[in-house]
Coordinates of C-alpha atoms and ligand atoms in Angstrom, one line a residue:
M1247 CA 51.0 -12.4 -7.2
Y1248 CA 50.1 -8.6 -8.7
R1249 CA 46.9 -8.4 -5.7
T1250 CA 45.6 -10.0 -2.9
Q1251 CA 42.6 -8.2 -3.3
N1252 CA 40.8 -5.9 -6.1
C1253 CA 40.6 -1.8 -5.5
G1254 CA 36.7 -2.1 -4.8
E1255 CA 36.8 -5.1 -1.7
L1256 CA 38.5 -3.6 1.2
R1257 CA 35.9 -2.8 4.1
A1258 CA 36.1 -2.3 8.3
E1259 CA 36.3 -5.6 8.8
N1260 CA 39.6 -5.9 7.1
I1261 CA 41.6 -3.3 8.9
S1262 CA 44.9 -4.1 10.1
E1263 CA 44.7 -7.0 7.6
K1264 CA 48.1 -6.7 5.1
T1265 CA 46.9 -6.3 1.5
T1266 CA 48.3 -6.1 -1.9
L1267 CA 46.5 -3.6 -4.5
S1268 CA 47.0 -3.0 -8.0
G1269 CA 45.8 -0.3 -10.2
W1270 CA 46.0 3.2 -11.7
V1271 CA 46.3 6.2 -10.2
Q1272 CA 43.2 8.1 -10.4
R1273 CA 43.8 11.4 -8.4
S1274 CA 46.5 12.4 -5.8
R1275 CA 46.3 15.0 -2.9
N1276 CA 49.6 16.2 -1.2
M1277 CA 48.7 18.3 2.2
G1278 CA 51.6 19.0 4.4
G1279 CA 53.6 15.8 5.2
M1280 CA 51.1 13.3 3.2
T1281 CA 50.2 12.1 0.5
F1282 CA 46.7 10.5 -0.8
I1283 CA 46.0 8.7 -3.8
D1284 CA 43.3 6.9 -4.9
L1285 CA 44.1 3.6 -6.8
R1286 CA 41.3 2.1 -9.2
D1287 CA 40.5 -0.5 -11.1
R1288 CA 37.5 -2.0 -12.6
Y1289 CA 35.5 -2.9 -9.3
G1290 CA 36.6 0.6 -7.4
I1291 CA 38.8 3.0 -5.3
T1292 CA 40.9 2.4 -2.5
Q1293 CA 42.5 5.6 -0.7
L1294 CA 46.4 5.1 -0.3
A1295 CA 47.8 6.9 2.3
F1296 CA 51.5 8.1 2.4
N1297 CA 52.9 10.0 5.6
E1298 CA 56.5 11.2 6.0
E1299 CA 56.2 10.4 9.7
W1300 CA 56.1 6.2 8.2
D1301 CA 58.4 6.8 5.6
T1302 CA 60.0 9.8 3.7
A1303 CA 61.5 7.8 0.8
L1304 CA 58.5 6.6 -0.1
L1305 CA 56.6 9.9 0.2
E1306 CA 58.8 11.4 -1.9
K1307 CA 58.1 8.1 -4.2
A1308 CA 54.7 8.6 -4.5
R1309 CA 54.7 12.3 -5.3
K1310 CA 56.1 11.4 -8.2
L1311 CA 53.6 9.6 -9.5
G1312 CA 51.4 10.7 -12.2
R1313 CA 48.0 10.4 -13.4
E1314 CA 47.2 7.0 -14.9
F1315 CA 50.8 5.4 -14.2
V1316 CA 49.9 1.9 -13.2
I1317 CA 51.0 0.8 -9.5
Q1318 CA 51.3 -2.2 -7.1
I1319 CA 51.5 -1.4 -3.4
T1320 CA 51.3 -3.7 -0.1
G1321 CA 50.4 -2.4 3.3
E1322 CA 47.9 -2.5 6.0
V1323 CA 44.6 -1.7 5.9
I1324 CA 43.7 1.2 8.5
E1325 CA 41.0 3.3 9.5
R1326 CA 40.3 6.2 7.9
S1327 CA 40.3 9.3 10.3
S1328 CA 38.0 10.7 7.5
K1329 CA 35.6 8.3 6.3
N1330 CA 33.8 9.0 3.2
S1331 CA 29.9 7.5 3.0
K1332 CA 29.7 7.7 -0.5
M1333 CA 32.7 5.1 -1.2
P1334 CA 32.4 1.6 -0.3
T1335 CA 35.8 1.3 0.9
G1336 CA 35.0 4.8 2.1
D1337 CA 35.7 3.5 5.9
V1338 CA 39.8 2.4 4.9
E1339 CA 42.4 3.3 3.4
V1340 CA 45.6 1.5 2.9
K1341 CA 49.2 2.3 5.1
V1342 CA 51.6 1.7 2.1
E1343 CA 54.5 -0.1 2.9
K1344 CA 55.9 -0.6 -0.5
L1345 CA 55.3 0.6 -4.0
T1346 CA 56.3 -0.6 -7.1
V1347 CA 55.4 1.1 -11.0
L1348 CA 54.3 -1.3 -13.2
N1349 CA 53.8 0.9 -15.9
E1350 CA 54.4 5.0 -16.3
S1351 CA 51.6 6.8 -18.4
K1352 CA 51.9 10.2 -20.5
T1353 CA 49.0 12.8 -19.1
P1354 CA 45.8 11.5 -20.7
P1355 CA 44.2 13.6 -23.7
F1356 CA 41.2 14.1 -21.2
T1357 CA 40.2 13.7 -18.0
I1358 CA 39.7 9.9 -16.6
E1359 CA 36.7 11.3 -14.2
D1360 CA 32.7 10.4 -14.5
D1361 CA 32.5 13.6 -15.9
T1362 CA 35.2 14.3 -18.4
D1363 CA 36.6 17.2 -20.2
G1364 CA 37.1 15.2 -23.3
G1365 CA 34.8 15.6 -26.3
D1366 CA 33.3 12.7 -28.4
E1367 CA 35.8 12.7 -31.1
L1368 CA 39.1 12.4 -28.6
R1369 CA 37.0 9.9 -26.4
M1370 CA 36.7 7.6 -29.1
K1371 CA 40.3 8.3 -30.6
Y1372 CA 41.3 6.9 -27.0
R1373 CA 38.4 5.0 -26.4
Y1374 CA 40.6 2.4 -23.8
L1375 CA 40.8 5.3 -21.9
D1376 CA 37.4 6.2 -21.9
I1377 CA 36.7 2.5 -20.6
R1378 CA 38.5 3.6 -17.6
R1379 CA 36.1 6.1 -16.7
K1380 CA 33.0 4.7 -14.7
P1381 CA 29.9 5.7 -16.8
V1382 CA 31.8 3.9 -19.9
R1383 CA 32.7 1.2 -17.7
E1384 CA 29.2 0.5 -16.1
N1385 CA 27.4 0.5 -19.5
L1386 CA 30.0 -1.9 -20.5
L1387 CA 29.1 -4.4 -17.6
L1388 CA 25.7 -3.5 -17.7
R1389 CA 26.0 -5.1 -21.5
S1390 CA 27.4 -8.1 -19.9
R1391 CA 24.7 -8.8 -17.5
V1392 CA 22.3 -8.2 -20.3
N1393 CA 23.7 -11.0 -22.4
L1394 CA 24.2 -13.4 -19.5
A1395 CA 20.5 -12.9 -18.6
V1396 CA 19.2 -13.4 -22.4
R1397 CA 21.1 -16.8 -22.7
Q1398 CA 20.1 -17.8 -19.2
Y1399 CA 16.4 -17.2 -19.9
L1400 CA 16.5 -18.7 -23.5
A1401 CA 18.7 -21.2 -22.2
N1402 CA 16.2 -22.4 -19.5
L1403 CA 13.5 -22.8 -22.8
E1404 CA 15.9 -25.2 -24.6
F1405 CA 16.6 -22.7 -27.3
A1406 CA 19.9 -23.7 -28.8
E1407 CA 22.7 -21.1 -29.6
V1408 CA 23.5 -21.8 -33.1
E1409 CA 26.5 -19.8 -34.9
T1410 CA 25.4 -19.0 -38.9
P1411 CA 28.2 -17.7 -41.4
F1412 CA 29.2 -13.6 -41.8
L1413 CA 30.6 -14.9 -45.2
I1414 CA 27.4 -14.9 -46.9
K1415 CA 25.5 -13.7 -50.2
S1416 CA 24.3 -10.3 -50.8
T1417 CA 20.5 -10.2 -50.6
P1418 CA 18.0 -7.4 -50.6
E1419 CA 16.7 -7.0 -46.9
G1420 CA 16.3 -3.1 -47.1
A1421 CA 19.3 -1.8 -46.7
R1422 CA 22.7 -2.2 -48.4
D1423 CA 25.1 -5.2 -48.0
F1424 CA 28.8 -4.8 -47.0
V1425 CA 30.8 -6.9 -49.5
V1426 CA 33.8 -8.8 -49.1
P1427 CA 35.5 -9.3 -52.3
S1428 CA 37.1 -12.9 -52.4
R1429 CA 40.9 -13.5 -53.4
M1430 CA 40.2 -17.2 -54.5
H1431 CA 37.5 -16.4 -56.6
G1432 CA 38.6 -13.1 -58.6
G1433 CA 35.4 -10.7 -59.1
E1434 CA 33.0 -12.3 -57.1
F1435 CA 31.6 -11.0 -53.9
Y1436 CA 30.8 -12.5 -50.3
A1437 CA 28.3 -10.2 -48.2
L1438 CA 27.9 -9.7 -44.5
P1439 CA 25.0 -10.5 -43.2
Q1440 CA 22.3 -8.2 -42.5
S1441 CA 20.7 -10.4 -40.2
P1442 CA 20.7 -14.4 -40.2
Q1443 CA 17.0 -14.3 -41.3
T1444 CA 17.6 -17.4 -44.1
F1445 CA 20.0 -19.4 -41.9
K1446 CA 17.7 -19.0 -39.0
Q1447 CA 15.3 -20.3 -41.3
L1448 CA 17.1 -23.5 -42.4
L1449 CA 17.8 -24.1 -39.0
M1450 CA 14.2 -24.7 -38.2
V1451 CA 13.9 -26.7 -41.3
G1452 CA 16.9 -28.6 -40.0
G1453 CA 14.9 -29.5 -36.8
M1454 CA 16.5 -27.4 -34.6
D1455 CA 12.9 -26.2 -33.4
K1456 CA 14.1 -23.5 -30.9
Y1457 CA 17.4 -21.2 -31.9
F1458 CA 19.2 -18.1 -30.7
Q1459 CA 22.1 -16.2 -31.3
I1460 CA 23.8 -12.8 -30.0
V1461 CA 24.9 -11.8 -33.5
K1462 CA 26.8 -9.1 -35.5
C1463 CA 24.7 -7.4 -38.2
F1464 CA 26.0 -5.3 -40.8
R1465 CA 23.7 -2.9 -43.0
D1466 CA 25.7 -0.1 -45.0
E1467 CA 23.0 2.6 -44.3
D1468 CA 23.3 6.3 -45.1
L1469 CA 24.7 8.5 -42.2
R1470 CA 22.1 9.0 -39.3
A1471 CA 22.6 9.8 -35.9
D1472 CA 22.8 6.7 -33.6
R1473 CA 23.0 3.9 -36.2
Q1474 CA 26.1 2.3 -35.9
P1475 CA 27.1 -0.1 -39.4
E1476 CA 27.5 -3.2 -37.1
F1477 CA 25.2 -3.4 -34.1
T1478 CA 23.9 -6.7 -32.5
Q1479 CA 20.5 -8.8 -32.2
I1480 CA 19.4 -11.1 -30.2
D1481 CA 17.9 -13.1 -33.2
C1482 CA 15.5 -16.2 -32.2
E1483 CA 13.3 -18.6 -34.2
M1484 CA 10.8 -21.3 -33.4
A1485 CA 9.1 -23.8 -35.2
F1486 CA 6.2 -25.5 -34.5
V1487 CA 4.5 -21.8 -33.3
E1488 CA 2.1 -19.7 -33.8
Q1489 CA 2.1 -15.7 -33.1
E1490 CA 0.9 -16.6 -29.8
D1491 CA 3.6 -19.0 -28.8
I1492 CA 6.2 -16.1 -30.2
L1493 CA 4.6 -13.0 -28.2
Q1494 CA 4.3 -14.8 -24.9
T1495 CA 8.0 -16.3 -24.8
F1496 CA 9.6 -13.1 -26.0
E1497 CA 7.2 -11.1 -23.6
G1498 CA 8.5 -13.3 -21.0
L1499 CA 12.3 -12.7 -22.2
V1500 CA 11.8 -8.7 -21.6
R1501 CA 9.9 -9.4 -18.3
H1502 CA 12.9 -11.6 -17.1
L1503 CA 15.5 -9.0 -18.2
L1504 CA 13.7 -5.7 -16.3
Q1505 CA 13.2 -8.0 -13.4
E1506 CA 16.8 -9.3 -13.4
I1507 CA 18.5 -6.1 -14.1
K1508 CA 16.2 -3.2 -13.2
G1509 CA 14.6 -5.2 -9.9
I1510 CA 10.8 -4.1 -11.7
S1511 CA 8.1 -6.5 -12.4
V1512 CA 5.8 -5.5 -15.3
E1513 CA 2.6 -5.9 -14.8
E1514 CA 0.9 -5.1 -17.8
F1515 CA 1.9 -5.8 -21.5
P1516 CA -0.4 -4.1 -23.8
R1517 CA -1.2 -5.3 -27.4
M1518 CA -2.0 -3.1 -30.1
T1519 CA -2.6 -3.4 -33.9
Y1520 CA -0.7 -1.1 -36.3
A1521 CA -3.9 0.6 -37.3
D1522 CA -4.8 1.2 -33.4
A1523 CA -1.5 2.8 -33.0
M1524 CA -1.3 5.2 -36.1
R1525 CA -5.0 6.4 -34.7
K1526 CA -3.8 6.9 -31.3
Y1527 CA -0.5 7.7 -31.7
G1528 CA 0.2 8.6 -35.1
N1529 CA 3.2 6.2 -34.7
D1530 CA 3.8 2.8 -35.0
K1531 CA 6.3 2.7 -32.0
P1532 CA 4.2 4.8 -29.4
D1533 CA 5.2 5.8 -26.1
I1534 CA 2.4 4.4 -23.7
R1535 CA 4.1 6.3 -20.7
F1536 CA 1.6 9.0 -20.9
G1537 CA -1.4 9.8 -22.8
M1538 CA -2.2 12.7 -24.7
E1539 CA -3.6 10.4 -27.6
F1540 CA -4.9 11.6 -30.8
A1541 CA -8.1 13.1 -31.2
D1542 CA -10.0 13.7 -34.6
L1543 CA -11.6 17.0 -35.1
K1544 CA -12.2 17.0 -38.6
P1545 CA -16.3 16.0 -37.8
A1546 CA -16.4 18.8 -35.3
I1547 CA -14.9 21.6 -37.8
T1548 CA -16.9 21.1 -40.6
G1549 CA -18.8 24.8 -41.6
S1550 CA -17.1 27.1 -39.6
G1551 CA -15.6 28.8 -41.9
F1552 CA -12.4 28.8 -41.2
S1553 CA -10.4 27.7 -44.3
V1554 CA -7.3 26.1 -42.9
F1555 CA -9.6 23.0 -41.5
E1556 CA -12.0 23.2 -43.8
N1557 CA -9.5 22.7 -47.0
A1558 CA -7.2 20.1 -44.7
E1559 CA -7.3 16.6 -45.1
M1560 CA -6.7 16.0 -41.1
V1561 CA -7.4 17.7 -38.4
S1562 CA -6.3 16.3 -35.0
A1563 CA -5.8 17.3 -31.8
I1564 CA -3.9 16.2 -28.7
A1565 CA -4.6 17.8 -25.0
V1566 CA -1.7 18.4 -23.0
P1567 CA -2.3 18.2 -19.4
G1568 CA -1.8 21.5 -16.9
C1569 CA -0.9 23.6 -19.9
A1570 CA -3.6 26.0 -19.6
E1571 CA -1.4 28.9 -18.4
Y1572 CA 1.0 28.6 -21.0
S1573 CA 2.3 32.3 -21.5
R1574 CA 1.9 33.6 -25.4
K1575 CA 5.5 33.2 -25.2
Q1576 CA 5.5 29.6 -24.8
L1577 CA 2.9 29.4 -27.4
D1578 CA 5.0 31.5 -30.0
A1579 CA 7.7 29.0 -29.3
L1580 CA 5.5 25.9 -29.7
T1581 CA 4.3 27.7 -32.7
N1582 CA 7.8 28.1 -34.4
W1583 CA 8.6 24.8 -32.9
V1584 CA 6.4 22.7 -35.1
K1585 CA 7.1 25.1 -38.3
R1586 CA 10.7 23.9 -38.0
P1587 CA 12.0 22.2 -41.1
Q1588 CA 12.0 18.9 -39.7
I1589 CA 8.4 19.4 -38.5
G1590 CA 7.3 21.2 -41.6
M1591 CA 3.7 22.7 -40.7
Q1592 CA 2.1 25.8 -41.5
G1593 CA 1.2 26.6 -38.1
L1594 CA -0.3 25.8 -34.7
V1595 CA -4.1 26.4 -33.5
Y1596 CA -4.1 26.2 -29.3
C1597 CA -7.4 26.4 -27.5
K1598 CA -7.0 27.1 -23.6
Y1599 CA -9.0 25.2 -21.3
N1600 CA -9.0 27.6 -18.5
A1601 CA -9.2 26.4 -14.6
D1602 CA -12.5 28.8 -14.3
G1603 CA -14.0 26.6 -17.1
T1604 CA -13.9 29.0 -19.8
F1605 CA -11.8 28.7 -23.0
K1606 CA -9.5 31.1 -25.1
S1607 CA -8.1 30.0 -28.6
S1608 CA -6.3 31.2 -31.5
V1609 CA -9.5 30.9 -33.6
D1610 CA -11.8 32.3 -31.6
K1611 CA -13.1 34.4 -34.7
F1612 CA -14.5 31.0 -36.0
F1613 CA -15.3 28.8 -33.0
N1614 CA -17.7 30.2 -30.1
A1615 CA -17.4 28.5 -26.4
D1616 CA -19.8 26.1 -27.4
A1617 CA -17.7 24.6 -30.1
L1618 CA -14.5 24.9 -28.3
K1619 CA -16.4 22.9 -25.5
N1620 CA -17.2 20.3 -28.0
W1621 CA -13.2 20.3 -28.8
A1622 CA -12.7 19.4 -25.2
E1623 CA -15.0 16.6 -25.1
I1624 CA -13.5 14.9 -27.9
T1625 CA -10.0 15.3 -26.7
G1626 CA -10.6 14.4 -23.0
A1627 CA -9.2 17.6 -22.2
K1628 CA -10.4 18.8 -18.7
P1629 CA -10.5 22.2 -17.3
G1630 CA -6.3 23.7 -16.7
D1631 CA -5.6 21.6 -20.3
L1632 CA -4.4 22.9 -23.4
I1633 CA -5.7 21.6 -26.4
L1634 CA -3.0 22.2 -29.5
V1635 CA -4.6 21.2 -33.3
L1636 CA -2.6 20.6 -36.2
A1637 CA -4.0 20.4 -39.8
G1638 CA -2.9 19.5 -42.9
N1639 CA -2.5 16.5 -45.1
T1640 CA -3.0 13.1 -43.4
K1641 CA 0.8 12.1 -43.6
L1642 CA 2.7 15.0 -42.6
T1643 CA 0.2 16.0 -39.9
T1644 CA 0.5 12.8 -38.3
K1645 CA 4.2 12.7 -38.1
A1646 CA 3.9 16.0 -37.1
L1647 CA 1.4 15.7 -34.3
S1648 CA 3.2 12.4 -33.1
E1649 CA 6.5 14.3 -32.8
L1650 CA 4.2 17.3 -30.8
R1651 CA 3.0 14.8 -28.3
L1652 CA 6.4 13.4 -27.8
H1653 CA 7.7 17.2 -27.7
M1654 CA 5.6 18.0 -25.1
G1655 CA 5.6 14.7 -23.2
E1656 CA 9.5 15.3 -22.7
E1657 CA 8.7 18.8 -22.1
L1658 CA 6.7 17.9 -19.0
G1659 CA 8.7 15.1 -17.4
L1660 CA 6.5 12.7 -18.6
R1661 CA 8.9 10.2 -20.4
N1662 CA 10.9 9.3 -17.3
P1663 CA 13.6 6.9 -18.1
D1664 CA 13.1 4.7 -14.9
V1665 CA 9.4 3.9 -16.3
F1666 CA 9.5 1.0 -18.4
A1667 CA 6.6 0.9 -20.6
P1668 CA 6.5 -2.1 -23.4
L1669 CA 3.8 -3.3 -25.6
W1670 CA 3.5 -5.2 -28.8
V1671 CA 2.0 -3.5 -32.1
T1672 CA 0.6 -6.3 -34.3
D1673 CA -1.0 -6.7 -37.9
F1674 CA 1.3 -4.8 -39.7
P1675 CA 0.6 -4.0 -43.8
L1676 CA 2.5 -6.7 -45.2
L1677 CA 3.3 -4.6 -48.1
E1678 CA 4.3 -1.0 -48.3
W1679 CA 4.1 1.0 -52.0
D1680 CA 7.0 2.6 -53.3
D1681 CA 6.5 5.5 -55.8
E1682 CA 9.9 5.9 -57.1
S1683 CA 10.2 2.3 -58.0
E1684 CA 6.7 1.8 -58.5
R1685 CA 5.9 -1.6 -56.8
F1686 CA 5.5 -3.0 -53.6
H1687 CA 8.0 -3.9 -51.1
A1688 CA 7.6 -6.2 -48.2
M1689 CA 7.5 -3.7 -45.1
H1690 CA 9.1 -6.6 -42.9
H1691 CA 10.8 -8.8 -45.1
P1692 CA 10.0 -11.2 -48.0
F1693 CA 9.7 -13.9 -45.6
T1694 CA 7.2 -12.9 -43.5
A1695 CA 3.5 -14.9 -44.0
P1696 CA 0.1 -13.2 -44.3
K1697 CA -2.5 -13.4 -41.9
P1698 CA -4.1 -16.4 -43.1
E1699 CA -7.4 -14.3 -43.1
D1700 CA -6.3 -11.8 -45.8
A1701 CA -4.1 -14.0 -48.0
H1702 CA -7.3 -13.9 -50.0
L1703 CA -6.5 -10.2 -50.8
L1704 CA -3.2 -11.0 -52.1
D1705 CA -4.0 -10.9 -55.7
T1706 CA -6.7 -8.3 -55.4
D1707 CA -5.6 -5.8 -53.4
P1708 CA -2.1 -6.8 -51.9
G1709 CA -1.8 -3.2 -50.5
K1710 CA -4.7 -4.5 -47.7
V1711 CA -2.7 -7.5 -46.5
R1712 CA -1.7 -7.6 -43.0
A1713 CA 1.4 -9.1 -42.2
N1714 CA 1.4 -12.0 -39.4
A1715 CA 4.2 -9.9 -38.1
Y1716 CA 4.6 -7.8 -34.9
D1717 CA 7.1 -5.0 -33.0
I1718 CA 7.5 -4.8 -29.3
I1719 CA 8.2 -1.6 -28.1
L1720 CA 9.8 -0.1 -25.1
N1721 CA 9.5 4.0 -24.5
G1722 CA 9.0 4.7 -28.0
N1723 CA 11.9 2.2 -29.2
E1724 CA 11.4 -0.7 -31.5
I1725 CA 13.4 -3.2 -29.5
G1726 CA 12.3 -6.0 -31.5
G1727 CA 10.6 -7.6 -34.2
G1728 CA 9.5 -10.6 -35.9
S1729 CA 7.1 -12.5 -37.9
I1730 CA 5.7 -16.0 -38.6
R1731 CA 7.2 -17.0 -42.0
I1732 CA 6.5 -18.2 -44.9
H1733 CA 7.1 -22.0 -44.9
D1734 CA 5.5 -23.1 -48.2
R1735 CA 7.0 -23.1 -51.5
E1736 CA 4.2 -22.0 -53.3
M1737 CA 3.6 -19.1 -51.2
Q1738 CA 7.1 -17.6 -51.1
K1739 CA 7.4 -18.0 -54.9
R1740 CA 4.4 -15.8 -55.1
M1741 CA 5.4 -13.6 -52.7
F1742 CA 8.6 -12.9 -54.9
T1743 CA 6.4 -12.3 -57.8
I1744 CA 4.3 -9.8 -56.2
L1745 CA 7.7 -8.2 -55.2
G1746 CA 8.5 -7.8 -58.2
F1747 CA 11.0 -10.6 -58.8
T1748 CA 10.9 -12.6 -62.2
D1749 CA 11.1 -16.1 -61.3
E1750 CA 14.7 -16.5 -62.2
E1751 CA 15.7 -13.7 -60.1
A1752 CA 13.6 -15.3 -57.2
Q1753 CA 15.6 -18.7 -58.2
K1754 CA 18.9 -17.5 -58.1
Q1755 CA 18.6 -15.4 -55.1
F1756 CA 16.2 -17.3 -53.0
G1757 CA 16.5 -20.9 -54.9
F1758 CA 18.3 -22.3 -51.5
L1759 CA 15.8 -21.6 -49.5
M1760 CA 12.8 -22.5 -51.8
N1761 CA 14.1 -25.6 -52.5
A1762 CA 14.5 -26.3 -48.7
F1763 CA 11.0 -25.7 -48.8
E1764 CA 10.3 -28.6 -50.7
Y1765 CA 12.0 -31.0 -47.8
G1766 CA 9.1 -30.6 -45.1
A1767 CA 9.7 -27.3 -43.3
P1768 CA 7.6 -27.1 -40.6
P1769 CA 5.5 -23.9 -39.4
H1770 CA 8.1 -21.4 -37.7
G1771 CA 8.3 -18.1 -36.9
G1772 CA 10.9 -15.8 -34.9
I1773 CA 12.0 -12.6 -33.6
A1774 CA 15.2 -10.2 -33.6
F1775 CA 15.8 -7.8 -30.6
G1776 CA 18.0 -4.4 -31.1
F1777 CA 20.5 -5.7 -28.4
D1778 CA 22.7 -2.2 -28.4
R1779 CA 19.4 -0.4 -27.9
L1780 CA 17.6 -2.8 -25.6
V1781 CA 21.0 -2.3 -23.4
A1782 CA 20.8 1.4 -23.7
L1783 CA 17.2 1.8 -22.6
L1784 CA 18.0 -0.6 -19.4
G1785 CA 20.8 2.1 -19.1
G1786 CA 18.3 4.9 -18.9
E1787 CA 19.6 6.3 -21.8
E1788 CA 19.1 6.0 -25.6
V1789 CA 22.1 7.0 -27.4
I1790 CA 23.5 3.2 -28.0
R1791 CA 27.2 4.5 -28.5
D1792 CA 28.2 4.5 -25.0
F1793 CA 27.1 0.9 -24.6
I1794 CA 29.5 -0.5 -27.0
A1795 CA 32.9 -1.4 -26.6
F1796 CA 34.6 0.4 -29.8
P1797 CA 31.5 2.0 -31.6
K1798 CA 32.2 3.8 -34.7
N1799 CA 31.5 7.1 -35.2
N1800 CA 28.4 9.0 -36.9
A1801 CA 30.5 9.1 -39.8
G1802 CA 31.2 5.2 -39.7
R1803 CA 34.3 5.5 -38.5
D1804 CA 36.8 3.7 -36.7
V1805 CA 38.7 7.0 -35.7
M1806 CA 40.7 5.1 -32.9
I1807 CA 41.8 2.7 -35.6
D1808 CA 41.4 4.9 -38.5
A1809 CA 39.3 2.6 -40.4
P1810 CA 38.3 2.1 -43.2
A1811 CA 40.9 2.4 -44.7
T1812 CA 42.9 2.4 -47.7
I1813 CA 44.9 -1.4 -48.7
S1814 CA 47.7 -1.9 -50.8
E1815 CA 48.3 -2.4 -54.5
E1816 CA 49.1 -5.7 -53.4
Q1817 CA 46.2 -6.5 -52.0
L1818 CA 44.4 -4.9 -54.8
K1819 CA 45.7 -6.7 -57.0
E1820 CA 45.2 -10.3 -55.3
L1821 CA 41.9 -9.4 -55.1
T1822 CA 41.5 -8.5 -58.7
L1823 CA 40.0 -5.1 -57.6
A1824 CA 43.7 -2.9 -59.2
I1825 CA 42.4 -0.5 -61.6
Q1826 CA 43.8 -1.3 -64.9
E1827 CA 46.3 1.4 -66.3
N1828 CA 46.3 1.9 -70.6
Ligands
LIG723 N1 15.4 -10.4 -39.6 C1 14.8 -9.7 -38.6 C2 15.1 -8.6 -39.0 O1 16.3 -8.3 -39.0 C3 14.0 -9.9 -37.8 C4 12.9 -11.2 -37.7 O2 11.9 -11.2 -38.8 O3 13.2 -12.2 -37.1 O4 14.8 -7.3 -38.6

């Protein structure tokens, strides 16, 4: 038997018992005639004690152990003379009587401690060592707990977990597909699913009623920070539901997770239309942990003679609480911040609403105290606040002011990772015009139903049609999104036409789905959550990589196994992919 207990288990009540433990040598400390070793496993750390007065040979043996050696010990649990209240096992230590080296270890390339000296790439290359570190280990254990809590909630509601295939057919869903060459059908390819979308809809046609799956999805997207080419979704679909049923079911899931994992009960679960989210926050995934809503200053500035404002399509402001005393230097820094190429503004106008009720702005030449007071009224600024104004074309200014708002929220510590503020955003536009390809794209995906009351606009003004779609947002992150689906063949066909498919193309790519709709497809809808991000947020972080056991780096590589990699000439030939030489 390798162990009677694990390394996180022993307490004062075990004193004078015999124990056998196995684990890794985290650290050893030699002091005079004594050596102390921290023995680590997944469950914790237990201190081992060796003393020349007890056994000199054993002490010598202990002193030869290197970091990360795997050992087994047997001994007696004794009371520690200097207790460590920070460790659950800190009241006791083990007086070792027998020591077996189960395996030696080379000196690890970085320290296996909470704060490691290893850089990202190195830690990724030796991910199995990184996983021994408590922060990574805790993240993976958190992921496992969230996983179980999701299954528990959905199983309670009679959702059935059904697996869908990974080797499917290439379909357009926004991103590029990863493809897999078929050996048996030379020149033909499978694609890895970007999501199980069509399959889950077919499960509804198949009468499964409530489906879920915690499933890998694959998207061959260009490199972006914190994107993984393979990621995990909690994918769900329900039959005979309206939007309201879905929203209630899945805000229930989020409530359940916050309760189970964080012990937090969510009071409110607000809903906001896309139009309102854009108007108030300039963002379809607003962080509502703090205010600073957009205020439209355009009506208040006409006739001022300040041409920057007069000529701008949009002039909007936010009132930043308590920042009226910002120094010249701080204001210059903010101006430079909005002028960075990533933000791209020409400049920033500010107005201090001083605590004594006076105003001081960067445009005093054009606006007197009355005008500035009007700004304060429009933005809701109070004495002591700082009003920040951006002006320019609507698209750029909206985005810039949204970024500035988040930046100020961050600066003021208003984006507290321990506060959870979820909300639904609904009523997205169904279609998005793409200037490049000169056609409409589905904002969500081509299977999303229009809002019934807007369907009549499909032929006359498709850009105005709102989708029966919803996103669930947590702390400024989209954690999930879905829609009520089209379940009528004619409507689906019409949608493909609007999206620029010919009938033949639509039939070739999605004939299987449209055919299924001819055999009694029930009304249905669903949602998918980004599992990696959800877990990261529950872990109080926004970077998903450390919540994935074996992630890819930012270049999409697995630096541990070194993938992607070339394959042999033999394999290429078999797959009919070999380049013919002539
Ligand atoms: N399949 C969609 C996605 O991956 C989610 C859904 O509509 O359920 O975004």
